[in-house]
mmCIF file of C-alpha atoms in Angstrom:
data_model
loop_
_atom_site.group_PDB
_atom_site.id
_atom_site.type_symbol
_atom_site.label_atom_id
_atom_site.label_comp_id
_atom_site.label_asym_id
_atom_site.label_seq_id
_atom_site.Cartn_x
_atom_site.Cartn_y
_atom_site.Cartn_z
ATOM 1 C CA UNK A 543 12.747 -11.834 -24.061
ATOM 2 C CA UNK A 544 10.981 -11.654 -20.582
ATOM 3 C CA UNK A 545 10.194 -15.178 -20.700
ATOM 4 C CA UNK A 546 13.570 -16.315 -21.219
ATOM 5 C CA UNK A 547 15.130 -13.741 -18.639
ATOM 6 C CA UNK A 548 16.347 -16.037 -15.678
ATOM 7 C CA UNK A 549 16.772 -13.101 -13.491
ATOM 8 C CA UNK A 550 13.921 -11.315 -11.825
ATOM 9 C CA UNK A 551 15.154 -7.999 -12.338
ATOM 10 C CA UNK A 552 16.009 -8.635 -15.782
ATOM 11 C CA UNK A 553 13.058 -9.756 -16.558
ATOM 12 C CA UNK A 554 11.042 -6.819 -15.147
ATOM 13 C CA UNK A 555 13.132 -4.253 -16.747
ATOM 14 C CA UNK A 556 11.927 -6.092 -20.230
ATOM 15 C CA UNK A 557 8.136 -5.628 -19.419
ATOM 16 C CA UNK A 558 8.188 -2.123 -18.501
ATOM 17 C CA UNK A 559 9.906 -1.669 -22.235
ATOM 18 C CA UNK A 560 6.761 -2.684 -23.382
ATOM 19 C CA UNK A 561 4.913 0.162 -21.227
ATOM 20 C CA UNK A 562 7.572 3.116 -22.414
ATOM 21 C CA UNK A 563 6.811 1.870 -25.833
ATOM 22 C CA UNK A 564 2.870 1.816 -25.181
ATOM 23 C CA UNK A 565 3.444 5.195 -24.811
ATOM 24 C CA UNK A 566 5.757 6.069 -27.971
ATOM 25 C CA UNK A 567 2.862 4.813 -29.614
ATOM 26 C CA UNK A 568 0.503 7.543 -27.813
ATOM 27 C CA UNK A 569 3.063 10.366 -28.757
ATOM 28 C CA UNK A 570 3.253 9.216 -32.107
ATOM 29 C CA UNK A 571 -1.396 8.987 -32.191
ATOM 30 C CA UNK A 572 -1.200 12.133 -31.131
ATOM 31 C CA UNK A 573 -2.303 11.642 -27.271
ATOM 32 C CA UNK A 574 0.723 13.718 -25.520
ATOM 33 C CA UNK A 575 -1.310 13.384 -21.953
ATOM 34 C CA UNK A 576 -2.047 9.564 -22.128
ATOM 35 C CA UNK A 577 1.858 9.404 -23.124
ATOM 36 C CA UNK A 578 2.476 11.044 -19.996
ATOM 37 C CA UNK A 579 0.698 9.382 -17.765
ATOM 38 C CA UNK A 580 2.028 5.794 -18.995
ATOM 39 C CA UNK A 581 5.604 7.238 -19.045
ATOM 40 C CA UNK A 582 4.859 8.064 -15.472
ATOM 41 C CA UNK A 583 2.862 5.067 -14.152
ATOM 42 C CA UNK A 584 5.176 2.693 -16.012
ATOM 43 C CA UNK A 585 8.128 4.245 -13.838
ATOM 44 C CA UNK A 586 6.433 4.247 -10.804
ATOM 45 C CA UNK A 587 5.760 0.605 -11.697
ATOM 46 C CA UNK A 588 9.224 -0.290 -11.988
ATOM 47 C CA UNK A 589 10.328 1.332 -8.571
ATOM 48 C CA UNK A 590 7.524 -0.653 -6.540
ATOM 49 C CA UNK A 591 9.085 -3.809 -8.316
ATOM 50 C CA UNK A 592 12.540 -2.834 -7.578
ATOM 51 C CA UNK A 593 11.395 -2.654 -3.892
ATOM 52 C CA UNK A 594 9.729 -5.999 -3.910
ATOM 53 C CA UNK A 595 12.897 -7.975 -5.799
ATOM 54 C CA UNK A 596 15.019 -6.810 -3.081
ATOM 55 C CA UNK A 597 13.894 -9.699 -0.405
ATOM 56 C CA UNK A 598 13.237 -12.097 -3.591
ATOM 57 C CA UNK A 599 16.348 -14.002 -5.092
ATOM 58 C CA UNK A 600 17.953 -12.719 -7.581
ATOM 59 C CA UNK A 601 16.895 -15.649 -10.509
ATOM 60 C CA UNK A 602 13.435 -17.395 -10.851
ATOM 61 C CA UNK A 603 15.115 -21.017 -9.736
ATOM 62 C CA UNK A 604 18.755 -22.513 -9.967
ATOM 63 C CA UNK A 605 18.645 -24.132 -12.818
ATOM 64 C CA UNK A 606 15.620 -23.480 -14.948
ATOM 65 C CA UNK A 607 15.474 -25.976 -17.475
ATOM 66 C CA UNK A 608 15.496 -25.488 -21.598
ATOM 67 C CA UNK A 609 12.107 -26.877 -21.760
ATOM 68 C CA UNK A 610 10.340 -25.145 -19.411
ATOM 69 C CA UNK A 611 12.008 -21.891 -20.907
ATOM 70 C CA UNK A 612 10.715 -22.483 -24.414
ATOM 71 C CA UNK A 613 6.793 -23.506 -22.840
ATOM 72 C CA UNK A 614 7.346 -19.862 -21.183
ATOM 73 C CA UNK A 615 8.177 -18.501 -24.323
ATOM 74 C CA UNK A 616 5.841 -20.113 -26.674
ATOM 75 C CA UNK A 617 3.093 -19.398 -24.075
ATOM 76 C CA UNK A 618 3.761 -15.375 -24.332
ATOM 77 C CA UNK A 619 3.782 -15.667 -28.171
ATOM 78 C CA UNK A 620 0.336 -16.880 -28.385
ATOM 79 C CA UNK A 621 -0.748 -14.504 -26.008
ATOM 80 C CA UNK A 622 0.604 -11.977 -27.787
ATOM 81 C CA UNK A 623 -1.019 -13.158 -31.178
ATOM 82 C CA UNK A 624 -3.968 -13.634 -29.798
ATOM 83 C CA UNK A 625 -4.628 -10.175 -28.137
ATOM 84 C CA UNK A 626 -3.526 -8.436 -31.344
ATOM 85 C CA UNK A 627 -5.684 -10.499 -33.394
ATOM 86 C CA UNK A 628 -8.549 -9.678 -31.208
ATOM 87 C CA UNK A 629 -8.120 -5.669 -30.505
ATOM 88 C CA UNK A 630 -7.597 -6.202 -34.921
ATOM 89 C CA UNK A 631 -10.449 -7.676 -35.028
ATOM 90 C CA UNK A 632 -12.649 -5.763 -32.757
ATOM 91 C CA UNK A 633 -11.418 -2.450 -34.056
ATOM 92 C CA UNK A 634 -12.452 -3.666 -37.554
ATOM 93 C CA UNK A 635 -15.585 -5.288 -36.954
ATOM 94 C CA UNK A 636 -17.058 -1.552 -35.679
ATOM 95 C CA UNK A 637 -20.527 -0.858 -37.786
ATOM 96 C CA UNK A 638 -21.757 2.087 -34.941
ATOM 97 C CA UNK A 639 -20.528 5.301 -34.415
ATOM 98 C CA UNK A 640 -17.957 5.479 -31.631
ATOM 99 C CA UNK A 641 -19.795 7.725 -28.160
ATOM 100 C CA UNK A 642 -16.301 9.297 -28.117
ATOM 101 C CA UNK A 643 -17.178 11.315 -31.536
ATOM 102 C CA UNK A 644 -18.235 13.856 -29.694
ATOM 103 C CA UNK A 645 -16.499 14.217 -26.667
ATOM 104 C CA UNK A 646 -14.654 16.875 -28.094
ATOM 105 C CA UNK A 647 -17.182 19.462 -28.188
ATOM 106 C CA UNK A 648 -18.866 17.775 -24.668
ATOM 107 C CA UNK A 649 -15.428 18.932 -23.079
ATOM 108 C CA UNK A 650 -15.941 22.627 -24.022
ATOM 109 C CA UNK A 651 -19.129 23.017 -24.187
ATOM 110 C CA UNK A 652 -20.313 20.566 -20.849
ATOM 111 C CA UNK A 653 -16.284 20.616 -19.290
ATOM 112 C CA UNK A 654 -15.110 23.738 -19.933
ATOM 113 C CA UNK A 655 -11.699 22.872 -20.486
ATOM 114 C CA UNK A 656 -9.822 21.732 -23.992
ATOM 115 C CA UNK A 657 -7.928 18.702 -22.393
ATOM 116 C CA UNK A 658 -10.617 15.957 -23.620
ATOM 117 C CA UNK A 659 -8.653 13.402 -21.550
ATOM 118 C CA UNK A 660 -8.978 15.062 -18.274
ATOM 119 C CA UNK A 661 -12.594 16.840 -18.629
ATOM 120 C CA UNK A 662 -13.466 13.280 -19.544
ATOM 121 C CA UNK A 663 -12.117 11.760 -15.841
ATOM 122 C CA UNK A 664 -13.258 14.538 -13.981
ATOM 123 C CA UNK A 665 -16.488 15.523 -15.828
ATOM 124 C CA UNK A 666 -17.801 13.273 -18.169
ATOM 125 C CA UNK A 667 -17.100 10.195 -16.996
ATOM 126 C CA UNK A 668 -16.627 11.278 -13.282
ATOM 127 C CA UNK A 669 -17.928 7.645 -12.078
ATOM 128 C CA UNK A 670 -15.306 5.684 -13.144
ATOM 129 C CA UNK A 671 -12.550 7.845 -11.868
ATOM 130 C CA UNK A 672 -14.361 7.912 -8.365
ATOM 131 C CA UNK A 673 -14.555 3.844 -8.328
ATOM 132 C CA UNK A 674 -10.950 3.898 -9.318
ATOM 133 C CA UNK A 675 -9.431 5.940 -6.712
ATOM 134 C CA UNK A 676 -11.729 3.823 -4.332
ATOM 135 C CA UNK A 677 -9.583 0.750 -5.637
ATOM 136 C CA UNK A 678 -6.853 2.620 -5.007
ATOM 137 C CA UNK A 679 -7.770 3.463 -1.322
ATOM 138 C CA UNK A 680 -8.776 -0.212 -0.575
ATOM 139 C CA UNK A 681 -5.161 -1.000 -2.810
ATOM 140 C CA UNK A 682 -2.826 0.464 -0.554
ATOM 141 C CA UNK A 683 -5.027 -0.360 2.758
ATOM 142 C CA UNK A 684 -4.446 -3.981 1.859
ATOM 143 C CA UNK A 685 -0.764 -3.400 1.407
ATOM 144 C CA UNK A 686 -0.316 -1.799 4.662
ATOM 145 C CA UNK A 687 -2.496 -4.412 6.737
ATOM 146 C CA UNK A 688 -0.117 -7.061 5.107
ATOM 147 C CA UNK A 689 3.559 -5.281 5.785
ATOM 148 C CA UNK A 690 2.890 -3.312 8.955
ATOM 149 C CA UNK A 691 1.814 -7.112 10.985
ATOM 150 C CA UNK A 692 1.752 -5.709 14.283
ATOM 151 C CA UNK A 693 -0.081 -2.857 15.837
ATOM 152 C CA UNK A 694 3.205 -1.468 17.034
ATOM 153 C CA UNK A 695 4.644 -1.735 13.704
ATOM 154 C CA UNK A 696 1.594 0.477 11.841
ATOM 155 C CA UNK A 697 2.911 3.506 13.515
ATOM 156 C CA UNK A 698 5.772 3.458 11.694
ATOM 157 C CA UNK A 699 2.882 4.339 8.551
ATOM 158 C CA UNK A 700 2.726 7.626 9.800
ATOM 159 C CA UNK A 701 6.630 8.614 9.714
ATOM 160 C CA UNK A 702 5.968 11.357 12.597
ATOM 161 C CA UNK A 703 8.404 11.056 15.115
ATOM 162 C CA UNK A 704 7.308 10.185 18.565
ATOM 163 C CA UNK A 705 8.115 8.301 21.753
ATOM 164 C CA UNK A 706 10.247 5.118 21.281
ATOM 165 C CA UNK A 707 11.101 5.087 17.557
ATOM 166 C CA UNK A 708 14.296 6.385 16.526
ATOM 167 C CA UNK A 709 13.783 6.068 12.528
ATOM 168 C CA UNK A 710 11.304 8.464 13.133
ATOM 169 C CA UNK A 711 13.879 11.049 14.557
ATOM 170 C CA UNK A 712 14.511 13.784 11.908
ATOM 171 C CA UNK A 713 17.744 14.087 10.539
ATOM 172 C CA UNK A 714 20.294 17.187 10.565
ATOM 173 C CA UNK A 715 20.213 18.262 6.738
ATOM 174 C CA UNK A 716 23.362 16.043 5.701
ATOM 175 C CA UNK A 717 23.099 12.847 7.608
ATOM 176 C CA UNK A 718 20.613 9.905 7.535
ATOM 177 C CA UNK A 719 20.865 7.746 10.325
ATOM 178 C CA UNK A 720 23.055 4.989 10.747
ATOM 179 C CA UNK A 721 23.482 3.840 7.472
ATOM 180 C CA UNK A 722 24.720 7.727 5.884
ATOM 181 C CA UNK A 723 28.145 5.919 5.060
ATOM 182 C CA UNK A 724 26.546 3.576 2.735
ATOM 183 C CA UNK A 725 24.308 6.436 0.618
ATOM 184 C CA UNK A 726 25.690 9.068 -1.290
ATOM 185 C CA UNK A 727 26.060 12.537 -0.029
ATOM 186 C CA UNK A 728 26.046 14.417 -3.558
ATOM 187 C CA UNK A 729 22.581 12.276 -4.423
ATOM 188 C CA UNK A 730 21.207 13.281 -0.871
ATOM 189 C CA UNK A 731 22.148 17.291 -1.916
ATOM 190 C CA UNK A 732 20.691 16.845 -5.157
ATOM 191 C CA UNK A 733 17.456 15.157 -4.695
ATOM 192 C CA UNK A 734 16.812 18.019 -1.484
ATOM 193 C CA UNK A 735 17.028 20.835 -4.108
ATOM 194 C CA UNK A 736 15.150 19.203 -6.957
ATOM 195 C CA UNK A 737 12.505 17.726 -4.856
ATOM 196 C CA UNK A 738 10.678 21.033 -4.036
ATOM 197 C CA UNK A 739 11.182 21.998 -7.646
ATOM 198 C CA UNK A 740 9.113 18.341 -8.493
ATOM 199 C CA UNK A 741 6.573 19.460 -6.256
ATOM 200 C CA UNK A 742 5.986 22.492 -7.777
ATOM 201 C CA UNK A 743 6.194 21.047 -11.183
ATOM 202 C CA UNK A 744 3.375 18.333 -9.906
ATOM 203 C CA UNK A 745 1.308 20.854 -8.722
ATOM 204 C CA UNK A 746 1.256 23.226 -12.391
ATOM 205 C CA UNK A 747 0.263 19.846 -14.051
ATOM 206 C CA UNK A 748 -2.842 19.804 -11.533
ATOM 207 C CA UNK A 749 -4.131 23.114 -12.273
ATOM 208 C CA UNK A 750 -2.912 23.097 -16.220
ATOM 209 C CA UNK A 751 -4.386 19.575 -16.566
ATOM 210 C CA UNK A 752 -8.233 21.109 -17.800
ATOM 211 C CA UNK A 753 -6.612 22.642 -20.702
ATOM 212 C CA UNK A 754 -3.078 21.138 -21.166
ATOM 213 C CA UNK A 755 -1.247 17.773 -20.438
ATOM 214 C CA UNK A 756 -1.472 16.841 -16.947
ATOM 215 C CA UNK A 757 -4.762 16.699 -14.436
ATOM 216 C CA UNK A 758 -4.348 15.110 -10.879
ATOM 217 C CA UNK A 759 -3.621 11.707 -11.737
ATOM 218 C CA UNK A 760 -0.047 12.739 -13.362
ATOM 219 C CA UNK A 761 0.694 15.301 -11.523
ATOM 220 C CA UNK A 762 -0.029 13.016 -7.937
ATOM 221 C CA UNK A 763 2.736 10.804 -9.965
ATOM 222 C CA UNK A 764 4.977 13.424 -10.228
ATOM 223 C CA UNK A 765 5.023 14.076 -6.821
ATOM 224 C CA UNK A 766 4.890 10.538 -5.662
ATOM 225 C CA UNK A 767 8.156 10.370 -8.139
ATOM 226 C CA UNK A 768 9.839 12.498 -5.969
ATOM 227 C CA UNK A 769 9.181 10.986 -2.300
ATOM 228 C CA UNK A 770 10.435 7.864 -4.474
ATOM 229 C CA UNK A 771 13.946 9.757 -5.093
ATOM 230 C CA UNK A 772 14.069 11.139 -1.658
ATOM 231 C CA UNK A 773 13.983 7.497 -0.363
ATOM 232 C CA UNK A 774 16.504 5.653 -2.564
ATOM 233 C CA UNK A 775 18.423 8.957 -1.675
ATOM 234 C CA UNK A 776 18.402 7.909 1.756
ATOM 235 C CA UNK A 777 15.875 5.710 2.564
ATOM 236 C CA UNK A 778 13.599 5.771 5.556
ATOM 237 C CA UNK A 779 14.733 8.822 7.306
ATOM 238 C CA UNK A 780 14.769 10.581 4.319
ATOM 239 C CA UNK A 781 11.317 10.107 3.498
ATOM 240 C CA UNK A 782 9.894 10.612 6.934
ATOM 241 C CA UNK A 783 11.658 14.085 6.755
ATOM 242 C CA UNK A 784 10.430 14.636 3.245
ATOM 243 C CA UNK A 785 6.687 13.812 4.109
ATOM 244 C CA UNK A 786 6.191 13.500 7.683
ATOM 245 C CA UNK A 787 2.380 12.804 7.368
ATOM 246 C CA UNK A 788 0.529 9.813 8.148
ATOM 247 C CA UNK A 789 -0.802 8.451 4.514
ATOM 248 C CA UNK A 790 -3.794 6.820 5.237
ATOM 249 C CA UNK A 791 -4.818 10.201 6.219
ATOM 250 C CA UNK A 792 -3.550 12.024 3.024
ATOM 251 C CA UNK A 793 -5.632 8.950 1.391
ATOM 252 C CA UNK A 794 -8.488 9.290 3.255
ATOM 253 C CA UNK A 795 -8.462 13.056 2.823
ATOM 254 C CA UNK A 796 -8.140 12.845 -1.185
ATOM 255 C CA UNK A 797 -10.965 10.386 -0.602
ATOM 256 C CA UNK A 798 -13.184 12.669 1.653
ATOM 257 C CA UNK A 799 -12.758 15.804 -1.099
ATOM 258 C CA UNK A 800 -13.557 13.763 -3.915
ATOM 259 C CA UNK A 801 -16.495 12.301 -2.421
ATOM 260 C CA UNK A 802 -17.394 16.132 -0.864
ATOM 261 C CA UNK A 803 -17.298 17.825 -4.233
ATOM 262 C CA UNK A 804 -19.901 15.455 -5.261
ATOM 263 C CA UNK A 805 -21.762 15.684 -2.451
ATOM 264 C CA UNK A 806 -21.593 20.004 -2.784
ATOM 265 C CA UNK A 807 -23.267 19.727 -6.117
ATOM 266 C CA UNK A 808 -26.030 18.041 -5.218
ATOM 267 C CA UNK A 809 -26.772 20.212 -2.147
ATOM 268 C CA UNK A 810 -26.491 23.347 -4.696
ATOM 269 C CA UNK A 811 -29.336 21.703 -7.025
ATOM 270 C CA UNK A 812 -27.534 19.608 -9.512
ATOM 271 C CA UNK A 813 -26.313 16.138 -9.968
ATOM 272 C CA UNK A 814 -23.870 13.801 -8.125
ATOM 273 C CA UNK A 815 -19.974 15.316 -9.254
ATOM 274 C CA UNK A 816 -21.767 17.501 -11.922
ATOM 275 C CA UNK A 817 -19.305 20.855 -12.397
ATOM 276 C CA UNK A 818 -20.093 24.346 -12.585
ATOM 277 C CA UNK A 819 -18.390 27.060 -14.683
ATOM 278 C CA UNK A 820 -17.258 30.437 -13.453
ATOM 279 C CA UNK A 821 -15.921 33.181 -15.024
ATOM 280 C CA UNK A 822 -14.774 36.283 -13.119
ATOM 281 C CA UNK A 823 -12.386 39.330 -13.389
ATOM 282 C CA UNK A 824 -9.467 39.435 -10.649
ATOM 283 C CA UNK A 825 -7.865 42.973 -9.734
ATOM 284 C CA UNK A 826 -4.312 41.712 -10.706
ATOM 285 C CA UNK A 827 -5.113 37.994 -12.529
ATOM 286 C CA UNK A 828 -7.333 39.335 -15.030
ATOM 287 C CA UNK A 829 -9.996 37.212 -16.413
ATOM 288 C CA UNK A 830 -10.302 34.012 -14.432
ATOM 289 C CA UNK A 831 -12.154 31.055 -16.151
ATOM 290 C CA UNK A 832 -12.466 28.425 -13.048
ATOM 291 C CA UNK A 833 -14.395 24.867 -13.163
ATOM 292 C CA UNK A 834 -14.886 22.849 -10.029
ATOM 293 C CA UNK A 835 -14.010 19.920 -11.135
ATOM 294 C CA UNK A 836 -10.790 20.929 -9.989
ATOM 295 C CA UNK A 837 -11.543 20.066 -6.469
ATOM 296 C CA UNK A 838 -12.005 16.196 -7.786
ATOM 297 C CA UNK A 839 -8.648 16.394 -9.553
ATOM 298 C CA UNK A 840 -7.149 17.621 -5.801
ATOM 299 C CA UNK A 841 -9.130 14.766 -4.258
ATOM 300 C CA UNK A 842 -7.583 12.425 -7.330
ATOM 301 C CA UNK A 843 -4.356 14.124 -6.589
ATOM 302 C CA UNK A 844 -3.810 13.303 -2.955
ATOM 303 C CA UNK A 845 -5.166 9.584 -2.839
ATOM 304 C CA UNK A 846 -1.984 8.922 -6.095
ATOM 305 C CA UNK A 847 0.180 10.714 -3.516
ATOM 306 C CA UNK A 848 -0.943 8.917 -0.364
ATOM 307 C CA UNK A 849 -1.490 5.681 -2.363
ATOM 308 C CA UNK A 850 2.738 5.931 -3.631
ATOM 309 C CA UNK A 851 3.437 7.072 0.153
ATOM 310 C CA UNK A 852 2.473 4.151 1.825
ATOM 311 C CA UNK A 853 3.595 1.415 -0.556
ATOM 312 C CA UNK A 854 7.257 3.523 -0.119
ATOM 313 C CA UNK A 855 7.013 3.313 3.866
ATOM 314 C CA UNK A 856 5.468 -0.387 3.814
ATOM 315 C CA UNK A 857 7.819 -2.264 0.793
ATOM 316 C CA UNK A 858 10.341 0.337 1.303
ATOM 317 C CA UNK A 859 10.568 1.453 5.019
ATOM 318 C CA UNK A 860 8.933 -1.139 6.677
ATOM 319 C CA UNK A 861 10.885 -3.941 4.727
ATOM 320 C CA UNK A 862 14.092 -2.410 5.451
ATOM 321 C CA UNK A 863 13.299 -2.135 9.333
ATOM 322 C CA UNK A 864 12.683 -5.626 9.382
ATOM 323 C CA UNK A 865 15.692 -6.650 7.279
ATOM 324 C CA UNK A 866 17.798 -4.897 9.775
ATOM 325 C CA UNK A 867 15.794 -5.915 12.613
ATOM 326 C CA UNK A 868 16.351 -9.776 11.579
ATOM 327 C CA UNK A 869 20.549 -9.212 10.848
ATOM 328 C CA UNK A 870 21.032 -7.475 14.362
ATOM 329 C CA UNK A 871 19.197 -10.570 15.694
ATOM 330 C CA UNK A 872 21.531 -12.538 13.691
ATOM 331 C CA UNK A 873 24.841 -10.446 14.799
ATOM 332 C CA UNK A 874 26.991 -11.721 18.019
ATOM 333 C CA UNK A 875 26.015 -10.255 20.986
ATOM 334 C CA UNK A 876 29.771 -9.203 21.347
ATOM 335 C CA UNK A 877 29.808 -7.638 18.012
ATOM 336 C CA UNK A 878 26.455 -5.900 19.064
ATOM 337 C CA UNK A 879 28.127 -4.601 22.500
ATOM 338 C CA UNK A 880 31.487 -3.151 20.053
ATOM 339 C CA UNK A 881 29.172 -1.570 17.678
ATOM 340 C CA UNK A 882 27.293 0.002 20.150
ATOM 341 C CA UNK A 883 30.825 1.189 21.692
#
């Protein structure tokens, strides 16, 4: 149905279907956190598209013809076969006992936490999470370099207000710059009092995630969810009041605690990103079983958050800046002088 979709946004609404049902299919294998996680990346997903298709025309070409259509088609088909033939195949085909046999007991026992999918990011496989929120890092560093083109321009990155930019300027609580009387004032209202709710929310999955669905990669999606909503709320302005941080440095400072809980283990005796258990008695709290692992999921946590940031301010922020930059160059210079009047 994607391939025969002759508008873009169509057509991208039909392949995230096939991520929200990716994820029926976890819920229904009993995986609850991996449903979570695709539920969440898949909308995050669609948002960053919707952002892009804005400066893209709204169908592929004019007049795509029948032919090419049914090659598009055909050509998905046999992908399609061909990929569920193979994961058939290879699933079938297994003579040796799968390592992930006993990962359950590895997560208690090695972990210390009953969420296999998490202990297994931050603990047990703690490598591959590490090189993936590196790709993430370089990710959104190459997205910036290519929207923010001037040096001028990369400030706007940081959304903190300063000299000579007036998107920076925060808002009162119930306007949004120049364009409030095209955004809706009940949305604004509603996203300011559930966004701080989100937040919270995204912060209980981080610390639940050891034992329960959640860990720092969902709940830095949660939170990114929310900047998302406070800038289709009311774009820009909205989001530089609603983070005014600079996100390289949240990303570089998710980076630098990853990298430093790593580097703490080894200076206390053990290996690279190797976690220690602790169990103490608090005066109020009680009995407090803590890993340190946790400080990985934080550093996890803020490079998802910094890494959702910056592609809102650069396809988002910075887009729309230049959009309105290039009509006001477009505009009369007597219209300019009345709406300035």
């Amino acid at each position: 149905m994607a391939a025969r979709a002759r508008r873009r946004l169509t057509a991208m609404i039909l392949v995230g279907v096939t991520g929200y049902g990716t994820a029926l299919l976890f819920i229904l294998h009993g995986a609850p956190d991996l449903a979570l996680t695709q539920f969440l990346v898949e909308t995050v997903t669609i948002v960053m598209f919707v952002l892009v298709l804005r400066r893209l025309p709204r169908k592929f070409s004019a007049r795509p013809t029948r032919s090419s259509r049914r090659l598009r088609v055909a050509l998905g088909v046999a992908v399609g076969v061909v990929t569920a033939g193979m994961a058939y195949v290879a699933a079938g085909s297994r003579v040796a006992t799968p390592v992930s046999v006993g990962f359950p007991d590895e997560a208690v026992s090695y972990g210390g936490g009953k969420n296999i999918v998490n202990v297994t990011l931050v603990d047990i496989r703690a490598w591959d999470t590490m090189g993936e929120i590196a790709v993430l890092v370089v990710a959104a560093t190459g997205v910036a370099s290519l929207i923010f083109r001037r040096s001028r321009a990369l400030d706007m990155r940081s959304g903190i207000p300063g000299e000579g930019r007036q998107d920076s300027v925060r808002p009162r609580w119930l306007t949004t710059g120049a364009t409030a009387r095209q955004q809706s004032v009940i949305l604004q209202v509603v996203t300011r009092l559930l966004f701080h709710a989100i937040l919270l929310f995204s912060i209980y999955l981080l610390f639940s995630g050891h034992n329960a669905p959640g860990g720092g990669f969902a709940a830095g999606l949660v939170a990114g969810l929310g900047l998302a909503v406070r800038y289709l709320a009311g774009g820009r302005t909205e989001l530089n009041g609603a983070a005014p941080v600079d996100a390289g440095r949240v990303l570089g400072a998710g980076l630098f605690v990853a990298v430093g809980t790593g580097v703490a283990a080894m200076l206390l005796g053990g290996d690279f990103l190797q976690s220690a258990l602790l169990d103490f008695h608090l005066p109020v709290l009680g009995h407090v079983h803590f890993v340190t692992s946790v400080f990985f999921d934080v550093g996890v946590y803020l490079i998802v958050v910094g890494l959702v940031l910056d592609i809102l301010r650069s396809l988002g922020a910075e887009m729309d800046r230049q959009q309105e930059a290039d009509q006001h160059d477009d505009t009369p210079a007597d219209v300019r002088e009345e709406e300035l009047v």
